[in-house]
Coordinates of C-alpha atoms and ligand atoms in Angstrom, one line a residue:
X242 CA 43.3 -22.0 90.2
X243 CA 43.0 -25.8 89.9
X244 CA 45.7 -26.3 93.1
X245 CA 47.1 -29.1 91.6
X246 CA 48.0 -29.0 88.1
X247 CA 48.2 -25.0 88.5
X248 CA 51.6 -24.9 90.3
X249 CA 54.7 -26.5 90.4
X250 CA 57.2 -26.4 93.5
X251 CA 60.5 -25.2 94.0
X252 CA 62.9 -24.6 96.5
X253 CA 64.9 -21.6 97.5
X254 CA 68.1 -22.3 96.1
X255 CA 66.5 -22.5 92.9
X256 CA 65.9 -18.4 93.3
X257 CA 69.8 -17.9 93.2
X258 CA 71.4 -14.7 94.0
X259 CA 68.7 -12.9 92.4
X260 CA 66.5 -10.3 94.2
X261 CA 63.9 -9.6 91.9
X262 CA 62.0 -12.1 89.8
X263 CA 59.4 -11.6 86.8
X264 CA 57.0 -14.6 88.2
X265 CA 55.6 -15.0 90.9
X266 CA 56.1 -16.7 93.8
X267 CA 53.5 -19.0 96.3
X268 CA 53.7 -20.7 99.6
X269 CA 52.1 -24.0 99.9
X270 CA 50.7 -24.7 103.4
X271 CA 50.5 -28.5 103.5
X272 CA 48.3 -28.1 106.7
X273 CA 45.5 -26.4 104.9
X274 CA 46.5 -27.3 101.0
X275 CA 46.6 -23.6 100.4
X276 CA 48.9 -21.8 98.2
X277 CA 48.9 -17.6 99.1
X278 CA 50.7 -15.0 97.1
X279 CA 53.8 -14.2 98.6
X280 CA 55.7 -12.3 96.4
X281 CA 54.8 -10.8 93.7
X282 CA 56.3 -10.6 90.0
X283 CA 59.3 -8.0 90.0
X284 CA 58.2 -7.2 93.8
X285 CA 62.0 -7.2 95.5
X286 CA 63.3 -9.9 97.9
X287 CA 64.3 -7.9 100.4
X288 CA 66.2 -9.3 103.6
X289 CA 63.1 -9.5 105.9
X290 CA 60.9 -11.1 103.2
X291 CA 64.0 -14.1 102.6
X292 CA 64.0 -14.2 106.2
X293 CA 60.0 -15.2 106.7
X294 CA 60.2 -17.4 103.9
X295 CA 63.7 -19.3 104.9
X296 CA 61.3 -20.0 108.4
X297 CA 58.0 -20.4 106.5
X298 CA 60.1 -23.6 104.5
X299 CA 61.8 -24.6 107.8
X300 CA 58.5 -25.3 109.3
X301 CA 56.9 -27.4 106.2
X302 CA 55.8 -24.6 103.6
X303 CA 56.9 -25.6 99.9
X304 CA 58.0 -22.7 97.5
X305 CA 55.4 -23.1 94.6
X306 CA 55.6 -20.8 91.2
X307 CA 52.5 -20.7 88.9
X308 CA 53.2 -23.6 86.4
X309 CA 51.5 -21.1 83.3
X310 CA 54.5 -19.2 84.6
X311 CA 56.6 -21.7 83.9
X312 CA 58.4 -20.8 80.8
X313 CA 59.2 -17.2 82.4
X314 CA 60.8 -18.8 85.2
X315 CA 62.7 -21.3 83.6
X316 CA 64.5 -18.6 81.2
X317 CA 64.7 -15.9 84.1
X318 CA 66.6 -18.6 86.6
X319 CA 68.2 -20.1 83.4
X320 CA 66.7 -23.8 84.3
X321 CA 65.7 -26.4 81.6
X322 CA 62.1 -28.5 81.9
X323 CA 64.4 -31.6 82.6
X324 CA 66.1 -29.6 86.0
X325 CA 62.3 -29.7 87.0
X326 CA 60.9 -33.1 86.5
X327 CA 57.6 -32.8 88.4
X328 CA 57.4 -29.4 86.1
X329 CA 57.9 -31.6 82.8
X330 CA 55.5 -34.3 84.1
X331 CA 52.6 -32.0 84.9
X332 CA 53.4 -29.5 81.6
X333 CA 51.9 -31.8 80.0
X334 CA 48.2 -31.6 81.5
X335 CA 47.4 -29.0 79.0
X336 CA 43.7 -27.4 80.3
X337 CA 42.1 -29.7 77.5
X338 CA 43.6 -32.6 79.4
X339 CA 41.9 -31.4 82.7
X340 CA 38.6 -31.1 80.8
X341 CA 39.2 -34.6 79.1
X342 CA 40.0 -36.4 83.1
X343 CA 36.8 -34.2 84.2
X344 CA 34.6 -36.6 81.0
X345 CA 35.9 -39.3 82.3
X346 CA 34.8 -38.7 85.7
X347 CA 31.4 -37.6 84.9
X348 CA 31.3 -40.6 82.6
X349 CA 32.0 -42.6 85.2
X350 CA 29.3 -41.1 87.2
X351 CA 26.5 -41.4 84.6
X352 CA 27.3 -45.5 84.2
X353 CA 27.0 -45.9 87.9
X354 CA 23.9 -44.1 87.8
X355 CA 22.4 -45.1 84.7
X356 CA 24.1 -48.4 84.1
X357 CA 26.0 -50.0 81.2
X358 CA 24.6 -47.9 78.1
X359 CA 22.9 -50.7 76.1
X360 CA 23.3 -49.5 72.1
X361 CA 20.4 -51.5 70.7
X362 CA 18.1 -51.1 73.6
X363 CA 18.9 -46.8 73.3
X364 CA 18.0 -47.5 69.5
X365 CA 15.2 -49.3 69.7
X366 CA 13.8 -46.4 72.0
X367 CA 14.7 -43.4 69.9
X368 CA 12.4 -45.2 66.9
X369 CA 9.7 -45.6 69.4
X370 CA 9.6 -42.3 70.7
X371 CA 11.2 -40.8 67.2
X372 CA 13.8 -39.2 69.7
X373 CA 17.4 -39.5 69.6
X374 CA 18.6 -37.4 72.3
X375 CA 20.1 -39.7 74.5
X376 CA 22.4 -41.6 71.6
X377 CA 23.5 -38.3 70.8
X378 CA 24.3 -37.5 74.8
X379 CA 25.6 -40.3 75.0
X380 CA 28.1 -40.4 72.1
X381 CA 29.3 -36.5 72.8
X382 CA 29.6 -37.9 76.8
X383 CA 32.2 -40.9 75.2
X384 CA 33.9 -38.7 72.7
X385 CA 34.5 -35.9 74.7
X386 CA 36.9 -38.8 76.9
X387 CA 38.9 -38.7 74.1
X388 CA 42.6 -37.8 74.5
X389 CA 42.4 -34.3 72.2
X390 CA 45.8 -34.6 71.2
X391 CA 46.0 -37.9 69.8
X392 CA 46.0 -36.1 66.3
X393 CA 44.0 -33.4 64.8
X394 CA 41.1 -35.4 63.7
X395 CA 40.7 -36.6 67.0
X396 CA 40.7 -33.2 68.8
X397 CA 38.2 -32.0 65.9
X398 CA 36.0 -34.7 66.8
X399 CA 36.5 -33.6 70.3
X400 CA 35.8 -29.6 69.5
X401 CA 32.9 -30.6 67.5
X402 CA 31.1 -32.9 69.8
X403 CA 31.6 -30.2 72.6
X404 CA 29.9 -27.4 70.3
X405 CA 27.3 -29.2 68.6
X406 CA 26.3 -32.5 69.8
X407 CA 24.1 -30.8 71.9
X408 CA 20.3 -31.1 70.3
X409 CA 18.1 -33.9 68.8
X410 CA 18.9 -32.9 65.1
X411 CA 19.2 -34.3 61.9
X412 CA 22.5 -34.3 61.5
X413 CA 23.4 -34.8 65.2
X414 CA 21.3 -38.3 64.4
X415 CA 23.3 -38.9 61.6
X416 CA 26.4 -38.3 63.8
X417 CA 25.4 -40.7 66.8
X418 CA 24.4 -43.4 64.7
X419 CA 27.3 -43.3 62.7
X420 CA 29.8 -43.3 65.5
X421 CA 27.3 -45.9 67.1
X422 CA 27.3 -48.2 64.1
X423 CA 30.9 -48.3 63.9
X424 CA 31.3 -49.7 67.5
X425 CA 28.8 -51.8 66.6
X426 CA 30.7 -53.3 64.0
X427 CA 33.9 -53.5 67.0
X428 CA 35.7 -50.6 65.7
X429 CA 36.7 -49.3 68.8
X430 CA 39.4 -47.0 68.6
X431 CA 39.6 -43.5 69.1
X432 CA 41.1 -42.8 65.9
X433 CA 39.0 -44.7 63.6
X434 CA 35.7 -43.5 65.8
X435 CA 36.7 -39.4 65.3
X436 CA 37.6 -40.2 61.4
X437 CA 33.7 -41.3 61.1
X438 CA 32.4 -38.3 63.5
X439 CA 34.3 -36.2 61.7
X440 CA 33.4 -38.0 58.5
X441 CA 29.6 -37.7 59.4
X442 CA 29.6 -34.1 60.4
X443 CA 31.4 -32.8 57.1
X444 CA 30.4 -35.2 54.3
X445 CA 27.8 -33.2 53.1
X446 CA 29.6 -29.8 53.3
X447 CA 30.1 -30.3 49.3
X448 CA 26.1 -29.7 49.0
X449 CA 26.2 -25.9 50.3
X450 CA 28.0 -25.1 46.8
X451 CA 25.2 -26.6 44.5
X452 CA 22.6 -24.7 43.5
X453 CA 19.6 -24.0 45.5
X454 CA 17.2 -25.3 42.5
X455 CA 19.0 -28.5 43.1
X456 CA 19.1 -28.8 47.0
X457 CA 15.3 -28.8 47.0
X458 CA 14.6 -31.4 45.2
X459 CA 14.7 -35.2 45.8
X460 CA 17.1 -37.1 44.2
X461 CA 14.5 -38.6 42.0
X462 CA 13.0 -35.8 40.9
X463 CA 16.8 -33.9 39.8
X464 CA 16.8 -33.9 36.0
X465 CA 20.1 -36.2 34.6
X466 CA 21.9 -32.7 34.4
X467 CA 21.2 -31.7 37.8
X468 CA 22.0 -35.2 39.1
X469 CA 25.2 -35.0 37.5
X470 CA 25.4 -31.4 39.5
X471 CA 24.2 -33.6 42.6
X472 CA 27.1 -36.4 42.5
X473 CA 29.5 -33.8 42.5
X474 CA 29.0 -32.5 46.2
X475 CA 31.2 -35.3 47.3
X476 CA 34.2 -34.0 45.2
X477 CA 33.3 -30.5 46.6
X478 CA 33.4 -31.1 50.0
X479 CA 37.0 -32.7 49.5
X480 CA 38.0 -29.4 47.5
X481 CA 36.3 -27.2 50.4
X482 CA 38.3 -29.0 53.2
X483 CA 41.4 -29.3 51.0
X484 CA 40.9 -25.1 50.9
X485 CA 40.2 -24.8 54.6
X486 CA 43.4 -26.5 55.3
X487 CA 41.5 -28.3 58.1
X488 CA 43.9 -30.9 59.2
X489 CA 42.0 -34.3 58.7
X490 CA 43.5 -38.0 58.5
X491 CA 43.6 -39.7 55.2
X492 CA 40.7 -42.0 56.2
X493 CA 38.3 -38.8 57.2
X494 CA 39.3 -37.4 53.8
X495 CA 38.3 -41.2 52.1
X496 CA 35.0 -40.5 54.2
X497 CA 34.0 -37.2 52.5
X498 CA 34.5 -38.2 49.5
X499 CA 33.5 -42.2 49.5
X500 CA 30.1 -42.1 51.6
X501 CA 28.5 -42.6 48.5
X502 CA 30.4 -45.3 46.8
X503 CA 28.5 -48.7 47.0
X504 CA 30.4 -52.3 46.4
X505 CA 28.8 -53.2 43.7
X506 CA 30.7 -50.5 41.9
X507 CA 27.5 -48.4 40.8
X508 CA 28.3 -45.2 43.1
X509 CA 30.2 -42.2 42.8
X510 CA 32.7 -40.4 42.6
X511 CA 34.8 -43.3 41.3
X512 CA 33.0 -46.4 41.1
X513 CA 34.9 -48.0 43.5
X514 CA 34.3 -51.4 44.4
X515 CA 34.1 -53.9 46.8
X516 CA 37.0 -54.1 49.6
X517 CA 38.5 -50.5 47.5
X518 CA 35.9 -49.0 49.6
X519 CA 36.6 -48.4 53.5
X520 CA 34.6 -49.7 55.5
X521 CA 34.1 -46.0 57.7
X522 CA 33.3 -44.6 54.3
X523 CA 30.7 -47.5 53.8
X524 CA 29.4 -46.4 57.2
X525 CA 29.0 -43.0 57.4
X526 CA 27.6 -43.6 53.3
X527 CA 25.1 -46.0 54.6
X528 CA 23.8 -43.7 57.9
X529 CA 23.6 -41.2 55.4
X530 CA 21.7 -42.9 52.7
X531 CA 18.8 -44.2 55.8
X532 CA 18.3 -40.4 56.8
X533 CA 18.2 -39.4 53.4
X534 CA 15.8 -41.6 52.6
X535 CA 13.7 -41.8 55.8
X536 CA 13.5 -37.6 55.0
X537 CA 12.5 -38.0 51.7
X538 CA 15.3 -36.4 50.0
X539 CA 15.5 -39.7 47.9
X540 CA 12.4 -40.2 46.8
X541 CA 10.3 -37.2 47.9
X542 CA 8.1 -39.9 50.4
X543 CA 8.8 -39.9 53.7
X544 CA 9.5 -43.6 56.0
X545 CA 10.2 -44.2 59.2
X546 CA 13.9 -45.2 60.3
X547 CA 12.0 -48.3 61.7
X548 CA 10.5 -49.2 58.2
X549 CA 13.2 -49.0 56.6
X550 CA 15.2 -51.2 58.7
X551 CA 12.8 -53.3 58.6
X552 CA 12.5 -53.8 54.2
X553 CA 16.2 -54.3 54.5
X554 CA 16.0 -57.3 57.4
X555 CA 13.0 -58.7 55.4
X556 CA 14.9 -58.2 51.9
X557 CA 12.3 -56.2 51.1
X558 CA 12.9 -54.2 47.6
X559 CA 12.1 -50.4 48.1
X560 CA 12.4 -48.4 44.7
X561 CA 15.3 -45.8 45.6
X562 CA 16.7 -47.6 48.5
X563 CA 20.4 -48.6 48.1
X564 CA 21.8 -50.7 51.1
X565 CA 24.7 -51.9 48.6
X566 CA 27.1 -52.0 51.2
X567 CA 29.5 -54.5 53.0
X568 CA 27.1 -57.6 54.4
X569 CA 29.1 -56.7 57.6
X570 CA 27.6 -53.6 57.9
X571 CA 23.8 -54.4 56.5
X572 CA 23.8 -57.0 59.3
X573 CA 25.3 -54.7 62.2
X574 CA 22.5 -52.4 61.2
X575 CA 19.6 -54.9 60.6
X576 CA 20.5 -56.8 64.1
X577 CA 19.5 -53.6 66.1
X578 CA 15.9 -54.3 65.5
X579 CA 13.9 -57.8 66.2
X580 CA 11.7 -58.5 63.9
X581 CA 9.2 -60.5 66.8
X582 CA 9.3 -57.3 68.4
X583 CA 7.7 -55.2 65.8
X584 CA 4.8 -56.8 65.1
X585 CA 2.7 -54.7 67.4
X586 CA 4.9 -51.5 66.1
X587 CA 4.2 -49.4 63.6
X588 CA 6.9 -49.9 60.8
X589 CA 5.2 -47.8 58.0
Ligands
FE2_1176 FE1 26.3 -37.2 50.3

């Protein structure tokens, strides 16, 4: 056990009268920091065994009771949390808690070794080297430091970064650079940061209840029919989490089923417009749209992320490439790269 959330202390008027107990009952040697089983749940107190631990406490030893046994022993010696107030202080290290202090640590320990993680400079290398793997370490590293019970978008972010952010994927990209972006455009708080992560890793769960003869096609080669089919994946995916009863925040919702509303009013579902658009939507929608389009799915040709970028810094029109979002966000994006820099880089 993890000796110091695992146990809380007590002393031996706390046992009562009672001979028996249904918990079970440490000593804490402060020489050595140990704790040993002395008595055993329902194992009876018998005079001899008082007697050693009445001189066991008299020379130092502290009384210490499991704390996941807390809630037996509280209703067995008829105590409340608040009679205990070490007890209701450390209750609330919940093992997710422990894990969340351990991130923090081992985040600490990667910035000492590693140094401050420079966003731009990480970006600029996984277009070089077409890898993404350490934005995406990087990210689940900072989200997993997130305090899990916050709210239930939050901890999902949490669960979901644990589980999956653990490959050089497409949507893992999509994921990093989304949550990346948003700092980028100083949106800094947890909250808003696991709305996009969440945001990015289920906005296109509409898409697995379309057709497959629509799926494999790019955009521009869906007839007006199956286009129509296409836009509604956005409208499924709020229908899918409203059935799963997932627990997600009113903006993570937005996100699902905004990412591809544009400000000039032309996207869907709604047409929204303008500032009716939020800008985590506009984010996750605009991370989206570069992947999508850098894989072809738009246009059937295949770009680099690097190319791309780089039409949109130039004002460059590229048929099927819609970067109709909030200047803000175009220009968070587009400062990432320097256009000095790429002239001796491949950008096509
Ligand atoms: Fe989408």
């Amino acid at each position: 056990m993890d000796k110091e959330f695992d146990f809380f202390f007590i002393e031996i008027k706390n046992l009562k009268s009672r001979k028996t107990f249904p918990f079970q009952l440490y000593i804490y040697n402060p020489r050595n920091h140990e704790y040993s089983l002395f008595l055993n749940g329902n194992q009876p107190l018998s005079k001899e065994i008082e007697s050693l631990l009445k001189e066991l406490c008299s020379t130092g030893a502290q009384l210490a009771v499991p704390r996941k046994q807390s809630r037996t022993f509280l209703k067995a010696q008829e105590y409340s949390i608040d009679d205990f107030p070490a007890l209701a202080k450390t209750s609330e290290l919940h093992q997710l808690e422990k894990e969340q202090l351990m991130y923090q640590k081992l985040k600490e320990i990667y910035d000492d070794k590693e140094g401050a993680f420079i966003f731009k400079s990480h970006f600029e290398q996984a277009l070089d080297n077409n890898d993404f793997s350490n934005l995406i370490h990087y990210a689940k590293l900072e989200i997993l430091t997130f305090g899990f019970s916050t709210s239930h978008t939050v901890s999902l972010a949490v669960f979901l970064a644990k589980d999956f952010l653990n490959e050089d994927n497409y949507l893992n990209r999509i994921v990093a650079l989304s949550y990346f972006l948003t700092k980028n455009n100083n949106i800094k708080d947890v909250e808003s940061l696991s709305d996009v992560v969440c945001g990015a890793f289920l906005s296109q769960i509409g898409i697995t209840q379309l057709p497959y003869s629509v799926i494999e096609k790019s955009f521009n080669h869906l007839s007006e029919v199956e286009r129509d089919l296409y836009k509604k994946h956005t409208l499924l995916g709020s229908h899918f989490i409203k059935k799963s009863h997932l627990q997600l925040s009113d903006r993570c919702k937005k996100i699902i089923e905004d990412h591809h509303e544009r400000i000039s009013g032309e996207g869907y579902p709604a047409m929204k417009a303008g500032d009716s658009i939020d800008t985590l939507s506009s984010i996750v929608g605009c991370v989206y749209h570069l992947f999508e389009f850098s894989s072809g799915k738009i246009n059937g040709n295949r770009q680099t992320l690097r190319s791309i970028i780089v039409n949109v810094k130039r004002n460059n029109y590229v048929s099927g490439l819609d970067m109709n979002f909030d200047q803000s966000i175009v220009s968070s994006l587009t400062s990432l790269i320097e256009l000095e820099t790429i002239k001796n880089k491949k950008v096509a």
